[in-house]
Amino acid sequence: EVQLLESGGGLVQPGGSLRLSCTASGFTFYSYAMNWVRRAPGKGLEWVSVISDSGGSTYYADSVKGRFTVSRDNSKNTLYLQVNSLRAEDTAIYYCAKGNLGQLDYWGQGTLVTVSS
Amino acid sequence: NFMLTQPHSVSESPGKTVTISCTRSSGRIASNYVQWFQQRPGSSPRTVIYEDDQRPSGVPDRFSGSIDRSSNSASLTISGLKTEDEADYYCLSYDSSIQGVFGGGTKLTVL
Protein backbone atom coordinates (compact mmCIF):
# COMPACT_ATOMS: atom_id res chain seq x y z
CA GLU A 1 0.00 0.00 0.00
CA VAL A 2 1.37 3.39 -1.01
CA GLN A 3 1.79 5.76 1.92
CA LEU A 4 3.09 9.31 2.02
CA LEU A 5 3.60 10.91 5.42
CA GLU A 6 4.43 14.60 5.70
CA SER A 7 5.99 16.19 8.75
CA GLY A 8 7.88 19.29 9.81
CA GLY A 9 5.12 21.86 9.75
CA GLY A 10 4.50 24.29 12.57
CA LEU A 11 4.21 27.90 13.65
CA VAL A 12 6.98 30.16 12.40
CA GLN A 13 7.51 33.91 12.39
CA PRO A 14 7.62 35.91 9.15
CA GLY A 15 11.06 35.60 7.64
CA GLY A 16 11.63 32.24 9.30
CA SER A 17 12.41 28.83 7.87
CA LEU A 18 11.23 25.25 8.10
CA ARG A 19 12.12 21.94 6.47
CA LEU A 20 9.18 19.81 5.49
CA SER A 21 9.59 16.08 4.95
CA CYS A 22 7.54 13.45 3.15
CA THR A 23 8.40 9.86 3.93
CA ALA A 24 7.25 7.36 1.32
CA SER A 25 6.54 3.65 1.44
CA GLY A 26 4.82 0.99 -0.61
CA PHE A 27 6.45 1.83 -3.96
CA THR A 28 9.89 2.21 -5.54
CA PHE A 29 10.45 5.80 -4.47
CA TYR A 30 13.51 6.39 -6.69
CA SER A 31 11.45 5.62 -9.82
CA TYR A 32 8.98 8.48 -9.47
CA ALA A 33 8.92 12.25 -9.63
CA MET A 34 7.44 13.89 -6.55
CA ASN A 35 5.51 17.12 -6.05
CA TRP A 36 4.60 19.58 -3.33
CA VAL A 37 1.15 21.18 -3.44
CA ARG A 38 -0.36 23.54 -0.88
CA ARG A 39 -3.78 24.82 0.11
CA ALA A 40 -4.05 28.10 1.99
CA PRO A 41 -7.04 28.72 4.28
CA GLY A 42 -10.07 29.64 2.24
CA LYS A 43 -8.18 29.23 -1.03
CA GLY A 44 -7.75 26.52 -3.65
CA LEU A 45 -4.94 24.13 -4.37
CA GLU A 46 -1.64 25.65 -5.53
CA TRP A 47 1.15 23.67 -7.15
CA VAL A 48 4.49 24.45 -5.49
CA SER A 49 7.26 22.28 -6.90
CA VAL A 50 8.26 19.05 -8.63
CA ILE A 51 11.49 17.07 -8.49
CA SER A 52 12.51 14.35 -10.94
CA ASP A 53 13.05 10.74 -9.90
CA SER A 54 16.82 11.18 -9.65
CA GLY A 55 16.60 14.62 -8.09
CA GLY A 56 18.52 16.09 -10.98
CA SER A 57 15.71 18.35 -12.18
CA THR A 58 13.61 20.68 -10.08
CA TYR A 59 10.88 23.18 -10.94
CA TYR A 60 9.02 25.77 -8.88
CA ALA A 61 5.99 28.00 -8.95
CA ASP A 62 6.91 31.66 -9.46
CA SER A 63 5.46 32.48 -6.03
CA VAL A 64 8.11 30.41 -4.23
CA LYS A 65 11.08 30.52 -6.61
CA GLY A 66 14.22 31.61 -4.81
CA ARG A 67 12.75 30.95 -1.37
CA PHE A 68 11.85 27.25 -1.45
CA THR A 69 14.14 24.34 -2.33
CA VAL A 70 12.95 20.82 -3.09
CA SER A 71 15.25 17.84 -2.64
CA ARG A 72 15.10 14.11 -2.06
CA ASP A 73 17.11 11.32 -0.48
CA ASN A 74 16.31 8.15 -2.38
CA SER A 75 18.26 6.06 0.14
CA LYS A 76 15.80 7.20 2.82
CA ASN A 77 12.67 7.26 0.63
CA THR A 78 12.19 10.86 1.70
CA LEU A 79 11.23 14.06 -0.08
CA TYR A 80 12.05 17.46 1.41
CA LEU A 81 10.96 21.05 1.01
CA GLN A 82 13.17 23.71 2.57
CA VAL A 83 11.02 26.82 2.99
CA ASN A 84 12.85 30.08 3.72
CA SER A 85 11.91 33.75 4.00
CA LEU A 86 8.39 32.74 4.94
CA ARG A 87 5.53 35.16 4.48
CA ALA A 88 2.00 35.23 5.85
CA GLU A 89 0.72 34.12 2.45
CA ASP A 90 2.74 30.90 2.73
CA THR A 91 0.41 29.76 5.52
CA ALA A 92 -1.13 26.57 4.17
CA ILE A 93 -1.39 22.83 4.41
CA TYR A 94 1.48 21.37 2.40
CA TYR A 95 0.90 18.04 0.64
CA CYS A 96 3.32 15.79 -1.14
CA ALA A 97 2.05 13.89 -4.16
CA LYS A 98 3.59 11.08 -6.18
CA GLY A 99 4.11 11.18 -9.92
CA ASN A 100 4.80 13.41 -12.87
CA LEU A 101 2.54 16.36 -13.61
CA GLY A 102 -0.46 14.93 -15.39
CA GLN A 103 0.03 11.62 -13.60
CA LEU A 104 -0.21 12.44 -9.89
CA ASP A 105 -1.78 9.46 -8.19
CA TYR A 106 -1.19 9.35 -4.42
CA TRP A 107 -1.27 12.15 -1.87
CA GLY A 108 -0.14 12.49 1.72
CA GLN A 109 -2.30 13.77 4.54
CA GLY A 110 -0.53 17.13 4.66
CA THR A 111 1.40 19.19 7.19
CA LEU A 112 0.28 22.63 8.35
CA VAL A 113 2.60 25.62 8.12
CA THR A 114 1.45 28.77 9.91
CA VAL A 115 3.40 31.97 9.41
CA SER A 116 2.53 34.51 12.09
CA SER A 117 4.16 36.77 14.61
CA ASN B 1 1.93 31.25 -17.88
CA PHE B 2 -1.64 30.26 -18.58
CA MET B 3 -4.73 30.08 -16.39
CA LEU B 4 -7.32 27.37 -15.93
CA THR B 5 -10.83 28.69 -15.33
CA GLN B 6 -13.48 26.61 -13.58
CA PRO B 7 -17.01 27.54 -12.49
CA HIS B 8 -17.02 28.55 -8.85
CA SER B 9 -19.87 26.20 -7.98
CA VAL B 10 -22.32 23.74 -9.47
CA SER B 11 -25.24 21.90 -7.93
CA GLU B 12 -27.35 18.98 -9.01
CA SER B 13 -29.69 16.38 -7.58
CA PRO B 14 -28.77 12.83 -6.61
CA GLY B 15 -28.88 10.44 -9.56
CA LYS B 16 -28.33 13.20 -12.11
CA THR B 17 -25.25 14.01 -14.19
CA VAL B 18 -23.03 17.06 -13.77
CA THR B 19 -20.17 18.35 -15.90
CA ILE B 20 -17.43 20.66 -14.60
CA SER B 21 -15.44 22.59 -17.17
CA CYS B 22 -11.83 23.76 -17.07
CA THR B 23 -10.85 26.26 -19.76
CA ARG B 24 -7.22 26.99 -20.64
CA SER B 25 -6.50 30.68 -21.29
CA SER B 26 -3.56 30.28 -23.65
CA GLY B 27 -1.80 27.41 -25.29
CA ARG B 28 -3.55 24.29 -26.47
CA ILE B 29 -5.42 22.18 -23.94
CA ALA B 30 -4.21 19.08 -25.74
CA SER B 31 -0.55 20.06 -25.38
CA ASN B 32 -0.26 18.80 -21.82
CA TYR B 33 -2.20 16.29 -19.76
CA VAL B 34 -5.08 17.46 -17.59
CA GLN B 35 -5.87 15.87 -14.26
CA TRP B 36 -8.85 16.15 -11.92
CA PHE B 37 -8.86 15.91 -8.14
CA GLN B 38 -11.59 15.65 -5.54
CA GLN B 39 -11.13 17.19 -2.11
CA ARG B 40 -13.68 16.75 0.64
CA PRO B 41 -13.53 19.05 3.71
CA GLY B 42 -10.79 18.02 6.09
CA SER B 43 -9.34 15.44 3.69
CA SER B 44 -6.41 15.24 1.33
CA PRO B 45 -6.99 15.56 -2.40
CA ARG B 46 -7.88 12.36 -4.24
CA THR B 47 -7.01 11.78 -7.89
CA VAL B 48 -10.10 10.96 -9.96
CA ILE B 49 -8.73 11.46 -13.49
CA TYR B 50 -5.19 11.45 -14.91
CA GLU B 51 -3.81 11.86 -18.45
CA ASP B 52 -6.99 13.68 -19.58
CA ASP B 53 -9.37 10.74 -19.41
CA GLN B 54 -7.85 7.89 -17.45
CA ARG B 55 -9.45 6.71 -14.25
CA PRO B 56 -7.31 5.33 -11.40
CA SER B 57 -8.24 1.97 -9.96
CA GLY B 58 -10.78 2.39 -7.23
CA VAL B 59 -12.47 5.42 -8.80
CA PRO B 60 -16.01 4.55 -9.93
CA ASP B 61 -16.74 4.60 -13.64
CA ARG B 62 -19.32 7.30 -12.87
CA PHE B 63 -16.35 9.67 -13.18
CA SER B 64 -15.07 10.47 -16.66
CA GLY B 65 -12.75 13.06 -18.18
CA SER B 66 -12.45 14.53 -21.63
CA ILE B 67 -10.88 17.39 -23.55
CA ASP B 68 -12.47 19.58 -26.23
CA ARG B 69 -9.98 21.15 -28.59
CA SER B 70 -12.57 23.49 -30.09
CA SER B 71 -13.26 25.21 -26.75
CA ASN B 72 -9.74 24.62 -25.43
CA SER B 73 -11.19 23.08 -22.34
CA ALA B 74 -11.30 19.90 -20.30
CA SER B 75 -14.33 18.48 -18.56
CA LEU B 76 -15.07 16.21 -15.64
CA THR B 77 -18.41 14.44 -15.83
CA ILE B 78 -19.95 12.67 -12.86
CA SER B 79 -23.02 10.58 -13.55
CA GLY B 80 -25.43 8.97 -11.11
CA LEU B 81 -24.58 11.61 -8.53
CA LYS B 82 -24.36 10.53 -4.92
CA THR B 83 -24.27 12.69 -1.82
CA GLU B 84 -20.73 11.43 -1.19
CA ASP B 85 -19.63 13.19 -4.41
CA GLU B 86 -20.16 16.54 -2.72
CA ALA B 87 -16.69 18.09 -2.61
CA ASP B 88 -14.37 20.61 -4.23
CA TYR B 89 -13.01 19.57 -7.62
CA TYR B 90 -9.82 20.91 -9.19
CA CYS B 91 -8.26 20.56 -12.60
CA LEU B 92 -4.49 20.68 -13.07
CA SER B 93 -2.29 21.01 -16.10
CA TYR B 94 1.20 22.29 -16.85
CA ASP B 95 3.25 23.98 -19.52
CA SER B 96 6.51 23.43 -21.37
CA SER B 97 8.43 25.11 -18.56
CA ILE B 98 7.16 22.38 -16.23
CA GLN B 99 5.07 24.60 -14.02
CA GLY B 100 1.85 23.16 -12.70
CA VAL B 101 -1.31 25.24 -12.83
CA PHE B 102 -4.48 24.44 -10.90
CA GLY B 103 -7.90 25.74 -11.73
CA GLY B 104 -9.59 27.76 -9.01
CA GLY B 105 -11.76 24.85 -7.95
CA THR B 106 -15.46 24.06 -8.24
CA LYS B 107 -17.67 23.38 -5.26
CA LEU B 108 -20.10 20.59 -6.12
CA THR B 109 -23.27 20.49 -4.09
CA VAL B 110 -25.50 17.43 -4.35
CA LEU B 111 -28.94 18.30 -3.09
PDB file of C-alpha atoms in Angstrom:
ATOM      1  CA  GLU A   1       0.000   0.000   0.000  1.00  0.00           C
ATOM      2  CA  VAL A   2       1.370   3.389  -1.010  1.00  0.00           C
ATOM      3  CA  GLN A   3       1.792   5.757   1.925  1.00  0.00           C
ATOM      4  CA  LEU A   4       3.085   9.315   2.024  1.00  0.00           C
ATOM      5  CA  LEU A   5       3.595  10.907   5.422  1.00  0.00           C
ATOM      6  CA  GLU A   6       4.428  14.603   5.700  1.00  0.00           C
ATOM      7  CA  SER A   7       5.991  16.193   8.747  1.00  0.00           C
ATOM      8  CA  GLY A   8       7.877  19.290   9.805  1.00  0.00           C
ATOM      9  CA  GLY A   9       5.117  21.863   9.754  1.00  0.00           C
ATOM     10  CA  GLY A  10       4.497  24.294  12.572  1.00  0.00           C
ATOM     11  CA  LEU A  11       4.211  27.897  13.652  1.00  0.00           C
ATOM     12  CA  VAL A  12       6.981  30.162  12.404  1.00  0.00           C
ATOM     13  CA  GLN A  13       7.506  33.912  12.386  1.00  0.00           C
ATOM     14  CA  PRO A  14       7.624  35.911   9.153  1.00  0.00           C
ATOM     15  CA  GLY A  15      11.062  35.599   7.635  1.00  0.00           C
ATOM     16  CA  GLY A  16      11.632  32.244   9.305  1.00  0.00           C
ATOM     17  CA  SER A  17      12.407  28.827   7.872  1.00  0.00           C
ATOM     18  CA  LEU A  18      11.234  25.246   8.097  1.00  0.00           C
ATOM     19  CA  ARG A  19      12.121  21.943   6.468  1.00  0.00           C
ATOM     20  CA  LEU A  20       9.180  19.810   5.491  1.00  0.00           C
ATOM     21  CA  SER A  21       9.592  16.081   4.953  1.00  0.00           C
ATOM     22  CA  CYS A  22       7.542  13.455   3.147  1.00  0.00           C
ATOM     23  CA  THR A  23       8.400   9.856   3.932  1.00  0.00           C
ATOM     24  CA  ALA A  24       7.249   7.362   1.317  1.00  0.00           C
ATOM     25  CA  SER A  25       6.540   3.648   1.444  1.00  0.00           C
ATOM     26  CA  GLY A  26       4.825   0.991  -0.613  1.00  0.00           C
ATOM     27  CA  PHE A  27       6.453   1.829  -3.960  1.00  0.00           C
ATOM     28  CA  THR A  28       9.893   2.211  -5.535  1.00  0.00           C
ATOM     29  CA  PHE A  29      10.454   5.802  -4.472  1.00  0.00           C
ATOM     30  CA  TYR A  30      13.508   6.386  -6.694  1.00  0.00           C
ATOM     31  CA  SER A  31      11.452   5.621  -9.820  1.00  0.00           C
ATOM     32  CA  TYR A  32       8.976   8.480  -9.471  1.00  0.00           C
ATOM     33  CA  ALA A  33       8.923  12.245  -9.633  1.00  0.00           C
ATOM     34  CA  MET A  34       7.444  13.893  -6.552  1.00  0.00           C
ATOM     35  CA  ASN A  35       5.506  17.117  -6.053  1.00  0.00           C
ATOM     36  CA  TRP A  36       4.605  19.581  -3.328  1.00  0.00           C
ATOM     37  CA  VAL A  37       1.152  21.183  -3.444  1.00  0.00           C
ATOM     38  CA  ARG A  38      -0.360  23.538  -0.879  1.00  0.00           C
ATOM     39  CA  ARG A  39      -3.779  24.822   0.106  1.00  0.00           C
ATOM     40  CA  ALA A  40      -4.046  28.104   1.991  1.00  0.00           C
ATOM     41  CA  PRO A  41      -7.038  28.723   4.283  1.00  0.00           C
ATOM     42  CA  GLY A  42     -10.069  29.643   2.236  1.00  0.00           C
ATOM     43  CA  LYS A  43      -8.178  29.232  -1.030  1.00  0.00           C
ATOM     44  CA  GLY A  44      -7.751  26.522  -3.646  1.00  0.00           C
ATOM     45  CA  LEU A  45      -4.936  24.128  -4.370  1.00  0.00           C
ATOM     46  CA  GLU A  46      -1.640  25.647  -5.528  1.00  0.00           C
ATOM     47  CA  TRP A  47       1.149  23.672  -7.154  1.00  0.00           C
ATOM     48  CA  VAL A  48       4.490  24.454  -5.489  1.00  0.00           C
ATOM     49  CA  SER A  49       7.260  22.281  -6.896  1.00  0.00           C
ATOM     50  CA  VAL A  50       8.257  19.055  -8.627  1.00  0.00           C
ATOM     51  CA  ILE A  51      11.495  17.069  -8.494  1.00  0.00           C
ATOM     52  CA  SER A  52      12.506  14.353 -10.939  1.00  0.00           C
ATOM     53  CA  ASP A  53      13.051  10.742  -9.896  1.00  0.00           C
ATOM     54  CA  SER A  54      16.817  11.177  -9.649  1.00  0.00           C
ATOM     55  CA  GLY A  55      16.600  14.622  -8.093  1.00  0.00           C
ATOM     56  CA  GLY A  56      18.523  16.085 -10.984  1.00  0.00           C
ATOM     57  CA  SER A  57      15.714  18.354 -12.184  1.00  0.00           C
ATOM     58  CA  THR A  58      13.607  20.681 -10.078  1.00  0.00           C
ATOM     59  CA  TYR A  59      10.882  23.175 -10.940  1.00  0.00           C
ATOM     60  CA  TYR A  60       9.018  25.767  -8.881  1.00  0.00           C
ATOM     61  CA  ALA A  61       5.989  28.004  -8.946  1.00  0.00           C
ATOM     62  CA  ASP A  62       6.914  31.659  -9.460  1.00  0.00           C
ATOM     63  CA  SER A  63       5.457  32.478  -6.030  1.00  0.00           C
ATOM     64  CA  VAL A  64       8.111  30.414  -4.227  1.00  0.00           C
ATOM     65  CA  LYS A  65      11.076  30.522  -6.606  1.00  0.00           C
ATOM     66  CA  GLY A  66      14.219  31.610  -4.815  1.00  0.00           C
ATOM     67  CA  ARG A  67      12.754  30.953  -1.369  1.00  0.00           C
ATOM     68  CA  PHE A  68      11.846  27.247  -1.454  1.00  0.00           C
ATOM     69  CA  THR A  69      14.142  24.336  -2.325  1.00  0.00           C
ATOM     70  CA  VAL A  70      12.948  20.824  -3.090  1.00  0.00           C
ATOM     71  CA  SER A  71      15.251  17.840  -2.642  1.00  0.00           C
ATOM     72  CA  ARG A  72      15.101  14.112  -2.055  1.00  0.00           C
ATOM     73  CA  ASP A  73      17.105  11.318  -0.477  1.00  0.00           C
ATOM     74  CA  ASN A  74      16.311   8.148  -2.378  1.00  0.00           C
ATOM     75  CA  SER A  75      18.257   6.056   0.144  1.00  0.00           C
ATOM     76  CA  LYS A  76      15.804   7.201   2.821  1.00  0.00           C
ATOM     77  CA  ASN A  77      12.667   7.263   0.631  1.00  0.00           C
ATOM     78  CA  THR A  78      12.192  10.859   1.702  1.00  0.00           C
ATOM     79  CA  LEU A  79      11.225  14.064  -0.079  1.00  0.00           C
ATOM     80  CA  TYR A  80      12.046  17.463   1.414  1.00  0.00           C
ATOM     81  CA  LEU A  81      10.956  21.054   1.008  1.00  0.00           C
ATOM     82  CA  GLN A  82      13.165  23.713   2.567  1.00  0.00           C
ATOM     83  CA  VAL A  83      11.020  26.818   2.986  1.00  0.00           C
ATOM     84  CA  ASN A  84      12.845  30.076   3.716  1.00  0.00           C
ATOM     85  CA  SER A  85      11.910  33.747   3.996  1.00  0.00           C
ATOM     86  CA  LEU A  86       8.393  32.738   4.945  1.00  0.00           C
ATOM     87  CA  ARG A  87       5.528  35.162   4.478  1.00  0.00           C
ATOM     88  CA  ALA A  88       1.997  35.228   5.852  1.00  0.00           C
ATOM     89  CA  GLU A  89       0.719  34.125   2.450  1.00  0.00           C
ATOM     90  CA  ASP A  90       2.743  30.902   2.730  1.00  0.00           C
ATOM     91  CA  THR A  91       0.408  29.764   5.517  1.00  0.00           C
ATOM     92  CA  ALA A  92      -1.130  26.575   4.174  1.00  0.00           C
ATOM     93  CA  ILE A  93      -1.386  22.828   4.409  1.00  0.00           C
ATOM     94  CA  TYR A  94       1.476  21.373   2.396  1.00  0.00           C
ATOM     95  CA  TYR A  95       0.898  18.037   0.643  1.00  0.00           C
ATOM     96  CA  CYS A  96       3.324  15.788  -1.138  1.00  0.00           C
ATOM     97  CA  ALA A  97       2.049  13.891  -4.163  1.00  0.00           C
ATOM     98  CA  LYS A  98       3.594  11.076  -6.177  1.00  0.00           C
ATOM     99  CA  GLY A  99       4.109  11.184  -9.917  1.00  0.00           C
ATOM    100  CA  ASN A 100       4.802  13.414 -12.872  1.00  0.00           C
ATOM    101  CA  LEU A 101       2.540  16.361 -13.608  1.00  0.00           C
ATOM    102  CA  GLY A 102      -0.456  14.926 -15.388  1.00  0.00           C
ATOM    103  CA  GLN A 103       0.031  11.623 -13.597  1.00  0.00           C
ATOM    104  CA  LEU A 104      -0.211  12.436  -9.895  1.00  0.00           C
ATOM    105  CA  ASP A 105      -1.783   9.462  -8.187  1.00  0.00           C
ATOM    106  CA  TYR A 106      -1.187   9.348  -4.420  1.00  0.00           C
ATOM    107  CA  TRP A 107      -1.265  12.155  -1.865  1.00  0.00           C
ATOM    108  CA  GLY A 108      -0.145  12.488   1.717  1.00  0.00           C
ATOM    109  CA  GLN A 109      -2.300  13.774   4.544  1.00  0.00           C
ATOM    110  CA  GLY A 110      -0.525  17.133   4.663  1.00  0.00           C
ATOM    111  CA  THR A 111       1.404  19.187   7.193  1.00  0.00           C
ATOM    112  CA  LEU A 112       0.281  22.632   8.349  1.00  0.00           C
ATOM    113  CA  VAL A 113       2.599  25.621   8.116  1.00  0.00           C
ATOM    114  CA  THR A 114       1.452  28.769   9.913  1.00  0.00           C
ATOM    115  CA  VAL A 115       3.403  31.971   9.410  1.00  0.00           C
ATOM    116  CA  SER A 116       2.530  34.505  12.087  1.00  0.00           C
ATOM    117  CA  SER A 117       4.163  36.771  14.613  1.00  0.00           C
TER     118      SER A 117
ATOM    119  CA  ASN B   1       1.927  31.249 -17.876  1.00  0.00           C
ATOM    120  CA  PHE B   2      -1.641  30.262 -18.580  1.00  0.00           C
ATOM    121  CA  MET B   3      -4.729  30.082 -16.388  1.00  0.00           C
ATOM    122  CA  LEU B   4      -7.322  27.371 -15.929  1.00  0.00           C
ATOM    123  CA  THR B   5     -10.829  28.687 -15.329  1.00  0.00           C
ATOM    124  CA  GLN B   6     -13.481  26.607 -13.576  1.00  0.00           C
ATOM    125  CA  PRO B   7     -17.005  27.537 -12.489  1.00  0.00           C
ATOM    126  CA  HIS B   8     -17.025  28.551  -8.852  1.00  0.00           C
ATOM    127  CA  SER B   9     -19.868  26.199  -7.977  1.00  0.00           C
ATOM    128  CA  VAL B  10     -22.324  23.735  -9.466  1.00  0.00           C
ATOM    129  CA  SER B  11     -25.243  21.904  -7.933  1.00  0.00           C
ATOM    130  CA  GLU B  12     -27.353  18.977  -9.012  1.00  0.00           C
ATOM    131  CA  SER B  13     -29.694  16.376  -7.580  1.00  0.00           C
ATOM    132  CA  PRO B  14     -28.769  12.828  -6.614  1.00  0.00           C
ATOM    133  CA  GLY B  15     -28.875  10.439  -9.559  1.00  0.00           C
ATOM    134  CA  LYS B  16     -28.326  13.198 -12.111  1.00  0.00           C
ATOM    135  CA  THR B  17     -25.254  14.013 -14.195  1.00  0.00           C
ATOM    136  CA  VAL B  18     -23.034  17.056 -13.770  1.00  0.00           C
ATOM    137  CA  THR B  19     -20.170  18.353 -15.896  1.00  0.00           C
ATOM    138  CA  ILE B  20     -17.431  20.659 -14.596  1.00  0.00           C
ATOM    139  CA  SER B  21     -15.435  22.594 -17.173  1.00  0.00           C
ATOM    140  CA  CYS B  22     -11.825  23.755 -17.073  1.00  0.00           C
ATOM    141  CA  THR B  23     -10.847  26.260 -19.765  1.00  0.00           C
ATOM    142  CA  ARG B  24      -7.224  26.993 -20.639  1.00  0.00           C
ATOM    143  CA  SER B  25      -6.505  30.680 -21.287  1.00  0.00           C
ATOM    144  CA  SER B  26      -3.565  30.276 -23.646  1.00  0.00           C
ATOM    145  CA  GLY B  27      -1.796  27.407 -25.289  1.00  0.00           C
ATOM    146  CA  ARG B  28      -3.545  24.285 -26.473  1.00  0.00           C
ATOM    147  CA  ILE B  29      -5.424  22.181 -23.940  1.00  0.00           C
ATOM    148  CA  ALA B  30      -4.213  19.080 -25.742  1.00  0.00           C
ATOM    149  CA  SER B  31      -0.549  20.056 -25.382  1.00  0.00           C
ATOM    150  CA  ASN B  32      -0.264  18.797 -21.816  1.00  0.00           C
ATOM    151  CA  TYR B  33      -2.203  16.285 -19.760  1.00  0.00           C
ATOM    152  CA  VAL B  34      -5.085  17.463 -17.591  1.00  0.00           C
ATOM    153  CA  GLN B  35      -5.874  15.872 -14.263  1.00  0.00           C
ATOM    154  CA  TRP B  36      -8.850  16.147 -11.919  1.00  0.00           C
ATOM    155  CA  PHE B  37      -8.863  15.906  -8.143  1.00  0.00           C
ATOM    156  CA  GLN B  38     -11.592  15.652  -5.535  1.00  0.00           C
ATOM    157  CA  GLN B  39     -11.131  17.192  -2.107  1.00  0.00           C
ATOM    158  CA  ARG B  40     -13.678  16.748   0.641  1.00  0.00           C
ATOM    159  CA  PRO B  41     -13.532  19.050   3.706  1.00  0.00           C
ATOM    160  CA  GLY B  42     -10.791  18.021   6.089  1.00  0.00           C
ATOM    161  CA  SER B  43      -9.339  15.444   3.690  1.00  0.00           C
ATOM    162  CA  SER B  44      -6.413  15.242   1.328  1.00  0.00           C
ATOM    163  CA  PRO B  45      -6.986  15.565  -2.402  1.00  0.00           C
ATOM    164  CA  ARG B  46      -7.878  12.365  -4.243  1.00  0.00           C
ATOM    165  CA  THR B  47      -7.011  11.782  -7.892  1.00  0.00           C
ATOM    166  CA  VAL B  48     -10.098  10.961  -9.956  1.00  0.00           C
ATOM    167  CA  ILE B  49      -8.726  11.463 -13.493  1.00  0.00           C
ATOM    168  CA  TYR B  50      -5.189  11.448 -14.907  1.00  0.00           C
ATOM    169  CA  GLU B  51      -3.809  11.862 -18.447  1.00  0.00           C
ATOM    170  CA  ASP B  52      -6.991  13.681 -19.581  1.00  0.00           C
ATOM    171  CA  ASP B  53      -9.366  10.744 -19.413  1.00  0.00           C
ATOM    172  CA  GLN B  54      -7.845   7.888 -17.449  1.00  0.00           C
ATOM    173  CA  ARG B  55      -9.452   6.706 -14.247  1.00  0.00           C
ATOM    174  CA  PRO B  56      -7.306   5.327 -11.404  1.00  0.00           C
ATOM    175  CA  SER B  57      -8.236   1.972  -9.962  1.00  0.00           C
ATOM    176  CA  GLY B  58     -10.781   2.389  -7.226  1.00  0.00           C
ATOM    177  CA  VAL B  59     -12.470   5.421  -8.802  1.00  0.00           C
ATOM    178  CA  PRO B  60     -16.013   4.549  -9.925  1.00  0.00           C
ATOM    179  CA  ASP B  61     -16.738   4.603 -13.637  1.00  0.00           C
ATOM    180  CA  ARG B  62     -19.320   7.296 -12.873  1.00  0.00           C
ATOM    181  CA  PHE B  63     -16.348   9.670 -13.177  1.00  0.00           C
ATOM    182  CA  SER B  64     -15.067  10.468 -16.665  1.00  0.00           C
ATOM    183  CA  GLY B  65     -12.749  13.056 -18.177  1.00  0.00           C
ATOM    184  CA  SER B  66     -12.451  14.530 -21.629  1.00  0.00           C
ATOM    185  CA  ILE B  67     -10.883  17.387 -23.551  1.00  0.00           C
ATOM    186  CA  ASP B  68     -12.469  19.579 -26.230  1.00  0.00           C
ATOM    187  CA  ARG B  69      -9.980  21.148 -28.591  1.00  0.00           C
ATOM    188  CA  SER B  70     -12.573  23.486 -30.087  1.00  0.00           C
ATOM    189  CA  SER B  71     -13.261  25.206 -26.753  1.00  0.00           C
ATOM    190  CA  ASN B  72      -9.744  24.617 -25.430  1.00  0.00           C
ATOM    191  CA  SER B  73     -11.192  23.076 -22.337  1.00  0.00           C
ATOM    192  CA  ALA B  74     -11.301  19.897 -20.299  1.00  0.00           C
ATOM    193  CA  SER B  75     -14.335  18.484 -18.557  1.00  0.00           C
ATOM    194  CA  LEU B  76     -15.067  16.211 -15.638  1.00  0.00           C
ATOM    195  CA  THR B  77     -18.414  14.444 -15.828  1.00  0.00           C
ATOM    196  CA  ILE B  78     -19.948  12.675 -12.858  1.00  0.00           C
ATOM    197  CA  SER B  79     -23.022  10.578 -13.555  1.00  0.00           C
ATOM    198  CA  GLY B  80     -25.427   8.970 -11.109  1.00  0.00           C
ATOM    199  CA  LEU B  81     -24.584  11.608  -8.526  1.00  0.00           C
ATOM    200  CA  LYS B  82     -24.356  10.528  -4.916  1.00  0.00           C
ATOM    201  CA  THR B  83     -24.271  12.695  -1.816  1.00  0.00           C
ATOM    202  CA  GLU B  84     -20.730  11.433  -1.194  1.00  0.00           C
ATOM    203  CA  ASP B  85     -19.629  13.188  -4.406  1.00  0.00           C
ATOM    204  CA  GLU B  86     -20.165  16.541  -2.716  1.00  0.00           C
ATOM    205  CA  ALA B  87     -16.694  18.089  -2.607  1.00  0.00           C
ATOM    206  CA  ASP B  88     -14.370  20.614  -4.231  1.00  0.00           C
ATOM    207  CA  TYR B  89     -13.015  19.570  -7.624  1.00  0.00           C
ATOM    208  CA  TYR B  90      -9.818  20.908  -9.190  1.00  0.00           C
ATOM    209  CA  CYS B  91      -8.255  20.562 -12.604  1.00  0.00           C
ATOM    210  CA  LEU B  92      -4.489  20.676 -13.068  1.00  0.00           C
ATOM    211  CA  SER B  93      -2.292  21.010 -16.103  1.00  0.00           C
ATOM    212  CA  TYR B  94       1.201  22.291 -16.849  1.00  0.00           C
ATOM    213  CA  ASP B  95       3.253  23.979 -19.523  1.00  0.00           C
ATOM    214  CA  SER B  96       6.509  23.427 -21.365  1.00  0.00           C
ATOM    215  CA  SER B  97       8.426  25.110 -18.565  1.00  0.00           C
ATOM    216  CA  ILE B  98       7.162  22.379 -16.231  1.00  0.00           C
ATOM    217  CA  GLN B  99       5.066  24.601 -14.016  1.00  0.00           C
ATOM    218  CA  GLY B 100       1.852  23.160 -12.697  1.00  0.00           C
ATOM    219  CA  VAL B 101      -1.308  25.240 -12.834  1.00  0.00           C
ATOM    220  CA  PHE B 102      -4.479  24.443 -10.900  1.00  0.00           C
ATOM    221  CA  GLY B 103      -7.903  25.736 -11.729  1.00  0.00           C
ATOM    222  CA  GLY B 104      -9.590  27.763  -9.009  1.00  0.00           C
ATOM    223  CA  GLY B 105     -11.756  24.852  -7.946  1.00  0.00           C
ATOM    224  CA  THR B 106     -15.458  24.064  -8.240  1.00  0.00           C
ATOM    225  CA  LYS B 107     -17.667  23.382  -5.256  1.00  0.00           C
ATOM    226  CA  LEU B 108     -20.098  20.590  -6.115  1.00  0.00           C
ATOM    227  CA  THR B 109     -23.275  20.490  -4.087  1.00  0.00           C
ATOM    228  CA  VAL B 110     -25.503  17.432  -4.351  1.00  0.00           C
ATOM    229  CA  LEU B 111     -28.943  18.302  -3.094  1.00  0.00           C
TER     230      LEU B 111
END
